[in-house]
Short mmCIF file of C-alpha atoms in Angstrom, two decimals:
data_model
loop_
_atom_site.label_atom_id
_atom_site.label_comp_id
_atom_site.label_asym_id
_atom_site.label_seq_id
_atom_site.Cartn_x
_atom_site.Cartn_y
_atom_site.Cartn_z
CA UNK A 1 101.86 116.79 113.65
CA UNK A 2 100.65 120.07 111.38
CA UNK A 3 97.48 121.16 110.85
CA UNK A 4 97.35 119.65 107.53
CA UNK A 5 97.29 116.11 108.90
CA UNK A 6 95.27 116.69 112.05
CA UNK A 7 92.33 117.91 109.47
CA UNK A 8 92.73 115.02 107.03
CA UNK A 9 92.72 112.83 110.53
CA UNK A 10 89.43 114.45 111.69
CA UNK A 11 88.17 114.96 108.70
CA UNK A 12 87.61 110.76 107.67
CA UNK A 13 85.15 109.98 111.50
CA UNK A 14 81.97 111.27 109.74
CA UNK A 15 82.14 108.89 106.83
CA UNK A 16 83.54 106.41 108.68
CA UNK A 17 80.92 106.32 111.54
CA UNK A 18 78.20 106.14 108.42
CA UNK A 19 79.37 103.09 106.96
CA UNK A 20 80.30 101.57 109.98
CA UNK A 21 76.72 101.59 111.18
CA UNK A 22 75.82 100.02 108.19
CA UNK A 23 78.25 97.52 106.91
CA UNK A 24 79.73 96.58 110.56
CA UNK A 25 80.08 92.73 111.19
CA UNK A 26 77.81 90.93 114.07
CA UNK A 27 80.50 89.63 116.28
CA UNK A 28 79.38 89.25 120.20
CA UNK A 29 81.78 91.42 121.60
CA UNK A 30 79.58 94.56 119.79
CA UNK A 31 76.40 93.55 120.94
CA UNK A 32 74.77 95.35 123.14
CA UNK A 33 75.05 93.99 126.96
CA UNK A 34 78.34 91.93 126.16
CA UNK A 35 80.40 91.96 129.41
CA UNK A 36 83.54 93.57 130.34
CA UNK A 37 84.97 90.33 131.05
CA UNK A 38 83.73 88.95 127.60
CA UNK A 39 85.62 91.97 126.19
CA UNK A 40 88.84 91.23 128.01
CA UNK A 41 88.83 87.81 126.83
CA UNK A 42 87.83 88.68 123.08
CA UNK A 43 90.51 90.89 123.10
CA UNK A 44 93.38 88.71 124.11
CA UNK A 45 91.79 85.58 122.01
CA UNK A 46 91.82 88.36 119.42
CA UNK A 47 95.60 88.99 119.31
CA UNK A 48 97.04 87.44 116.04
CA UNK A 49 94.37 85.31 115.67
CA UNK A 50 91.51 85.17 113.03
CA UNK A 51 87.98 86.08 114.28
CA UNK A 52 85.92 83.03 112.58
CA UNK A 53 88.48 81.04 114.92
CA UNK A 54 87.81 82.97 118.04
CA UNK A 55 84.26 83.58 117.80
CA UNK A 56 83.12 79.67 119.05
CA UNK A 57 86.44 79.08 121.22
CA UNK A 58 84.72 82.98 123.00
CA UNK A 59 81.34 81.60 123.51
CA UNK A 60 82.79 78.39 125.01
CA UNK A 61 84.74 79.61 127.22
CA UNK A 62 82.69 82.63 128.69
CA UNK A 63 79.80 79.39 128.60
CA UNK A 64 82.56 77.46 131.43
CA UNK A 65 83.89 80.76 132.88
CA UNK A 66 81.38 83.47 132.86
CA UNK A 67 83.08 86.01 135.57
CA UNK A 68 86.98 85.73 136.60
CA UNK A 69 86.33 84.15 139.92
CA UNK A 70 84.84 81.22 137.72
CA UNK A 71 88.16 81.44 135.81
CA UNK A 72 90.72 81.61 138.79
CA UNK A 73 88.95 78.98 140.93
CA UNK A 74 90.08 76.66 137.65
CA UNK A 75 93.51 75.53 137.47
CA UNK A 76 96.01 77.05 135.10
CA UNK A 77 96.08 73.71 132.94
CA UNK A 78 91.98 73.73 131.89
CA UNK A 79 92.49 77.37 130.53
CA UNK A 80 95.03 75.93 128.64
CA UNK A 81 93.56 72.79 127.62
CA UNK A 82 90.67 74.93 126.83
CA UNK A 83 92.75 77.76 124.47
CA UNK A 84 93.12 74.15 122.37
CA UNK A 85 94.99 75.47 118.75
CA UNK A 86 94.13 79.62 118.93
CA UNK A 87 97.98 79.61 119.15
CA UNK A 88 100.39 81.52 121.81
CA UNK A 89 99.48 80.00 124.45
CA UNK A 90 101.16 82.27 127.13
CA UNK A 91 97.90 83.81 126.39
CA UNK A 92 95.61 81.61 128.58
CA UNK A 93 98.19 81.69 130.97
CA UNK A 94 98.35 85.38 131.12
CA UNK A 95 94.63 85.46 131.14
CA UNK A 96 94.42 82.92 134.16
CA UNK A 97 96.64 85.11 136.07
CA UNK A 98 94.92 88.30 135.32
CA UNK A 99 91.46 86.55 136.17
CA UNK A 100 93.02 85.81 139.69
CA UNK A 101 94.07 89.18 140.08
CA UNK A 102 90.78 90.65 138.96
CA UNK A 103 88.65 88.52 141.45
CA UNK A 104 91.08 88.77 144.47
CA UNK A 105 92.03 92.68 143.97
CA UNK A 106 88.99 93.98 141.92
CA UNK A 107 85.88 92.71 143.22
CA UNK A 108 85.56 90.49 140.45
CA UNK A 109 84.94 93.10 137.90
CA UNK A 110 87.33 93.98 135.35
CA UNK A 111 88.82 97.40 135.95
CA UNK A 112 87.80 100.34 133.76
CA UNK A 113 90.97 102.75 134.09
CA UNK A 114 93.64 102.23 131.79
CA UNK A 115 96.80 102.17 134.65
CA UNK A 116 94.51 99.51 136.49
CA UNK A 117 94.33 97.26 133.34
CA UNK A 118 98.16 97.88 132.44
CA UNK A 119 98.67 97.21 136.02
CA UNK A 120 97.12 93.61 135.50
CA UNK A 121 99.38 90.32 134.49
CA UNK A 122 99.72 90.09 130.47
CA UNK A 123 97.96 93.19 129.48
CA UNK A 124 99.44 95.81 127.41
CA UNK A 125 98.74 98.97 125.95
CA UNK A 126 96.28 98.30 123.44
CA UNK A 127 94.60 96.19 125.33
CA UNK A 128 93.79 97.90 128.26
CA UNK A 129 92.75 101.03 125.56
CA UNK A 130 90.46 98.68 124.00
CA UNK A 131 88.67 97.27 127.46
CA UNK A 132 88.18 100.84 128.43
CA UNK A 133 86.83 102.08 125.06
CA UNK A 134 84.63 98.57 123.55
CA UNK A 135 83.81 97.81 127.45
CA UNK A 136 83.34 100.75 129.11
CA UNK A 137 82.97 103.32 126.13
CA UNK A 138 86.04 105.55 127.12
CA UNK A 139 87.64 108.32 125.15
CA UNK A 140 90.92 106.72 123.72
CA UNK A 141 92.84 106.38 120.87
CA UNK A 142 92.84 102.64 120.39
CA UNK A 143 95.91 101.30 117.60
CA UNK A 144 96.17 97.88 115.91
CA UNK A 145 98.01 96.70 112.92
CA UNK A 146 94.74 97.44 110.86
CA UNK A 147 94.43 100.96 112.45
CA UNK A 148 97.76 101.88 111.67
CA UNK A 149 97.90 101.11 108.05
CA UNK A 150 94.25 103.15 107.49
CA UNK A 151 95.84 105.83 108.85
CA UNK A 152 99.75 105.57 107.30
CA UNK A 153 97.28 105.53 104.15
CA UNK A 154 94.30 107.99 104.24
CA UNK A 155 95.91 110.96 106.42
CA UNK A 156 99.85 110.07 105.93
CA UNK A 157 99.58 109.13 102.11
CA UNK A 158 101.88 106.15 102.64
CA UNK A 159 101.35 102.76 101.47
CA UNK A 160 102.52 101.01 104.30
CA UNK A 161 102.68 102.42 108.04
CA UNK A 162 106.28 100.68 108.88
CA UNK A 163 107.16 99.77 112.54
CA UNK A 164 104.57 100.69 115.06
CA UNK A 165 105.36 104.64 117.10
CA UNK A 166 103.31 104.75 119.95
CA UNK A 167 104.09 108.32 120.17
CA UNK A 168 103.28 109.09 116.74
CA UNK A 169 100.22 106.77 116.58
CA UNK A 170 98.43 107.69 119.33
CA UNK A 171 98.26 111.17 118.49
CA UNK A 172 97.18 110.36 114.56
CA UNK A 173 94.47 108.30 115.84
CA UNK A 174 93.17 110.71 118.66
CA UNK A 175 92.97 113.49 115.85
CA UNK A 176 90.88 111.42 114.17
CA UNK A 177 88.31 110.66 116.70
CA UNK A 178 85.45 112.67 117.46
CA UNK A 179 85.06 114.78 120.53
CA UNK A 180 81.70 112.92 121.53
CA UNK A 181 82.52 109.71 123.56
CA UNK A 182 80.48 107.42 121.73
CA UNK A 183 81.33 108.60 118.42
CA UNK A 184 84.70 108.52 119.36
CA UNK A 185 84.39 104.57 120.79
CA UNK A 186 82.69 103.51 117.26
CA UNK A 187 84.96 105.94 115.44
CA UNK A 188 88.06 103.37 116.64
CA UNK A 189 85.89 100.08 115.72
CA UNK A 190 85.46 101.52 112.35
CA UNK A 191 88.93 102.03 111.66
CA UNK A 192 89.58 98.70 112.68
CA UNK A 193 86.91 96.94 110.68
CA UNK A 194 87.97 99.23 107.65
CA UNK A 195 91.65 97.68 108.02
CA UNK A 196 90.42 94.38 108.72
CA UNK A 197 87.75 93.98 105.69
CA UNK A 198 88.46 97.09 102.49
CA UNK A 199 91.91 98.63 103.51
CA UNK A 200 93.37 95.30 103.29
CA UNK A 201 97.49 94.84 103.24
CA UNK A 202 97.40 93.12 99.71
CA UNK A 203 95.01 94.24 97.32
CA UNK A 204 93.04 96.92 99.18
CA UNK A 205 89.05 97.42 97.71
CA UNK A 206 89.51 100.92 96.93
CA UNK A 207 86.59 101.14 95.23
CA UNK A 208 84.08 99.63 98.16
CA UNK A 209 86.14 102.44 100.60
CA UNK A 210 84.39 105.10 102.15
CA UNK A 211 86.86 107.70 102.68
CA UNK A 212 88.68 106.63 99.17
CA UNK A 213 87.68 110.55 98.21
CA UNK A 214 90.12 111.49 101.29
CA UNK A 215 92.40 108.70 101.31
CA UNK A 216 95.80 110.50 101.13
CA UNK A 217 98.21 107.72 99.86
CA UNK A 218 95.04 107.30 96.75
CA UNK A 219 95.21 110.95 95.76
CA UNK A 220 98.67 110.74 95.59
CA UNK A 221 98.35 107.82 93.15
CA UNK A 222 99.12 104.94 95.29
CA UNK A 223 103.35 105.52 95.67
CA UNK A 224 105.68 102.50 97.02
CA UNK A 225 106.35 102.66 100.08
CA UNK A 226 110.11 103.49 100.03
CA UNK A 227 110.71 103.72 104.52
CA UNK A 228 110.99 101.26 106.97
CA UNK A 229 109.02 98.15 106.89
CA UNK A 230 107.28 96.49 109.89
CA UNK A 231 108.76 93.28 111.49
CA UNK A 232 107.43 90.27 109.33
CA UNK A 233 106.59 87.05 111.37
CA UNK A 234 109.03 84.36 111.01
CA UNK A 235 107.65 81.49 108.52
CA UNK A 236 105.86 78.74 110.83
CA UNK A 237 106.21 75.51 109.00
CA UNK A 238 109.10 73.93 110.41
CA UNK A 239 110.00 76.76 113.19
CA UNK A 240 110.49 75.91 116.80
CA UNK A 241 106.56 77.64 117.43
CA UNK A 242 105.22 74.66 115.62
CA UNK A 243 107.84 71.65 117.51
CA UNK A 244 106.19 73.55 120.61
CA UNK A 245 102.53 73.24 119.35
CA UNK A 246 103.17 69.43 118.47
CA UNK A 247 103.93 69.40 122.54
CA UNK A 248 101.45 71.18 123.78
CA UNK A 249 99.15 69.43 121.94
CA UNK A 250 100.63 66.05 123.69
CA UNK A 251 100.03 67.73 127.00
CA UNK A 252 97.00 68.82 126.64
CA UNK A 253 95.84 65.41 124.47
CA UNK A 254 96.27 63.52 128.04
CA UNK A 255 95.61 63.65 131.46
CA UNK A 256 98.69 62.22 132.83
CA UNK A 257 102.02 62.96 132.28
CA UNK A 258 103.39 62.34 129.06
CA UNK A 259 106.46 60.06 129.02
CA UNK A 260 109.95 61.18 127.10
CA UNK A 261 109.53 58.58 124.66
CA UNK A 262 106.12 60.24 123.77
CA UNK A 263 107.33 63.19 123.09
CA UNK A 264 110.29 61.64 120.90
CA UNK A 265 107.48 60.74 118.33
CA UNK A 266 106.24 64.02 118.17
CA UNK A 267 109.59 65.34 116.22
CA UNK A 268 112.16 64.11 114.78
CA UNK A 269 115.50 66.74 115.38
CA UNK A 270 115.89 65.89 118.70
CA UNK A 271 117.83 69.62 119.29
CA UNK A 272 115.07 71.70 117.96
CA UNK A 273 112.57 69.25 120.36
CA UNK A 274 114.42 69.15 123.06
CA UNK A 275 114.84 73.19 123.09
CA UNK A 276 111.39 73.31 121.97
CA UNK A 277 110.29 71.73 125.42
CA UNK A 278 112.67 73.83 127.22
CA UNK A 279 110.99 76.63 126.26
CA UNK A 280 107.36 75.14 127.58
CA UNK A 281 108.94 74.40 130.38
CA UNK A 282 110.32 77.94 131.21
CA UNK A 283 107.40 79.94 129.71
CA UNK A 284 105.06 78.20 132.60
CA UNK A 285 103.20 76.22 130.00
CA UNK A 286 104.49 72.63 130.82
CA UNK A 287 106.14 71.21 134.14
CA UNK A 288 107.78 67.90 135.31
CA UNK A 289 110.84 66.03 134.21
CA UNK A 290 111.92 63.23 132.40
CA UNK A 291 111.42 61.15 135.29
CA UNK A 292 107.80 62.20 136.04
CA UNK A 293 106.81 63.08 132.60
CA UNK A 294 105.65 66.49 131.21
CA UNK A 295 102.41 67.63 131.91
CA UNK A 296 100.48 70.94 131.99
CA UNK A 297 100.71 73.70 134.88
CA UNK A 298 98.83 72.75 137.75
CA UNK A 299 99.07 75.71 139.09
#
């Protein structure tokens, strides 16, 4: 990285941080006082998911499960009855599992260092950054999907940021942060939020930015982006995610098992069903047979 982009990096925090403080949305996991647990959870709730659908399925859940003992004393099956349709629902496995390992090997309180939250089931990279920096205040570069295109735009002067580079990404977004710890915590929400409400993928507001005086890829005059794209998601209507949704929400509809011929009705290609089940069935998120029926993990 040359010194050119390292001071365009640094040189968007201080407007940023000013707007930020002023236009930043009230969610729970910013307040002041809001657990490390609650941030953990927020977080993985958080992953391809909308935040006016996480925000009541957060508050509900931290309501039933307040610490990770509360969590892991639970069977596997209520956190995923209780995940209902945020989607991915690995995810409140994962989180069961690393709720078990926080209580048993952690003294029930989620680990600030970023090894000890890799170290835990389910969590990756940016998720452990973002516990230790929105939980704990920490000095890291924390990178999202919304992070990375403010930055391929404002300091790279690309249009779109193309397939995530942890090792060029987490140097582009430590430049940018501000040597003072705090700063440097609200310096990575404010990316985030930028990405997430003006420096949209279609149609970004330019003119509501805040760094649109330093914004790179805008001084430039807005080029197409002519590299390599990012991965898109595969199109959901008919796809094998939603047969295994249709499932799950069988399984978690009922609490016994749920008979073959049940899940016949649920849809009709019998191959794409049956290999949608299979799937359940190996990922941990259903159990049984077609003798017993299919139910959710009991753990």
């Amino acid at each position: 990285m040359d010194d050119a982009t390292i001071h365009r990096a640094a040189a968007i925090s201080s407007p940023l941080l000013a707007w930020y403080r002023r236009e930043a949305r009230d969610l729970p996991w910013r307040r002041v006082g809001f657990p490390a647990w609650g941030t953990l959870v927020s977080e993985i709730m958080l992953q391809q998911t909308q935040v006016a659908r996480v925000v009541p399925r957060l508050e509900a859940w931290l309501t039933r499960w307040p610490t990770p003992a509360d969590l892991a004393a639970s069977p596997p099956a209520d956190a995923v009855r209780a995940w209902d349709r945020l989607g991915y629902p690995r995810r409140a496995l994962a989180l069961h599992a690393a709720a078990t390992v926080i209580a048993e090997q952690h003294g029930n309180v989620v680990p600030r260092d970023v090894d000890d939250l890799l170290a835990l089931p389910g969590i990756g990279d940016y998720t452990a950054r973002a516990v230790a920096v929105f939980a704990y205040g920490d000095r890291h570069p924390v990178v999202d999907v919304n992070v990375r295109r403010v930055l391929a735009r404002a300091v790279l002067g690309q249009g779109e940021p193309g397939p995530a580079k942890a090792k060029q990404d987490l140097p582009l977004m430590e430049a940018t942060l501000p040597a003072d710890r705090d700063d440097a915590a609200t310096t990575n929400a404010a990316v985030m939020e930028l990405g997430a409400l003006v420096c949209v993928a279609r149609s970004p507001a330019c003119d509501a930015c805040p760094i649109a005086d330093r914004c790179a890829w805008r001084t430039a005059g807005y080029p197409e982006h002519d590299g390599p794209r990012a991965p898109k998601q595969s199109r959901f209507a008919g796809s094998d995610r939603q047969v295994r949704g249709m499932i799950m929400a069988e399984l978690r509809a009922s609490d016994v098992p749920v008979s073959p011929a049940e899940i016949t009705m649920v849809w009709p290609d019998a191959d794409q069903r049956d290999r949608a089940l299979a799937s359940l069935l190996r990922d941990g998120l259903a159990e049984g047979d077609d003798l017993e029926g299919y139910r959710l993990p009991r753990g």
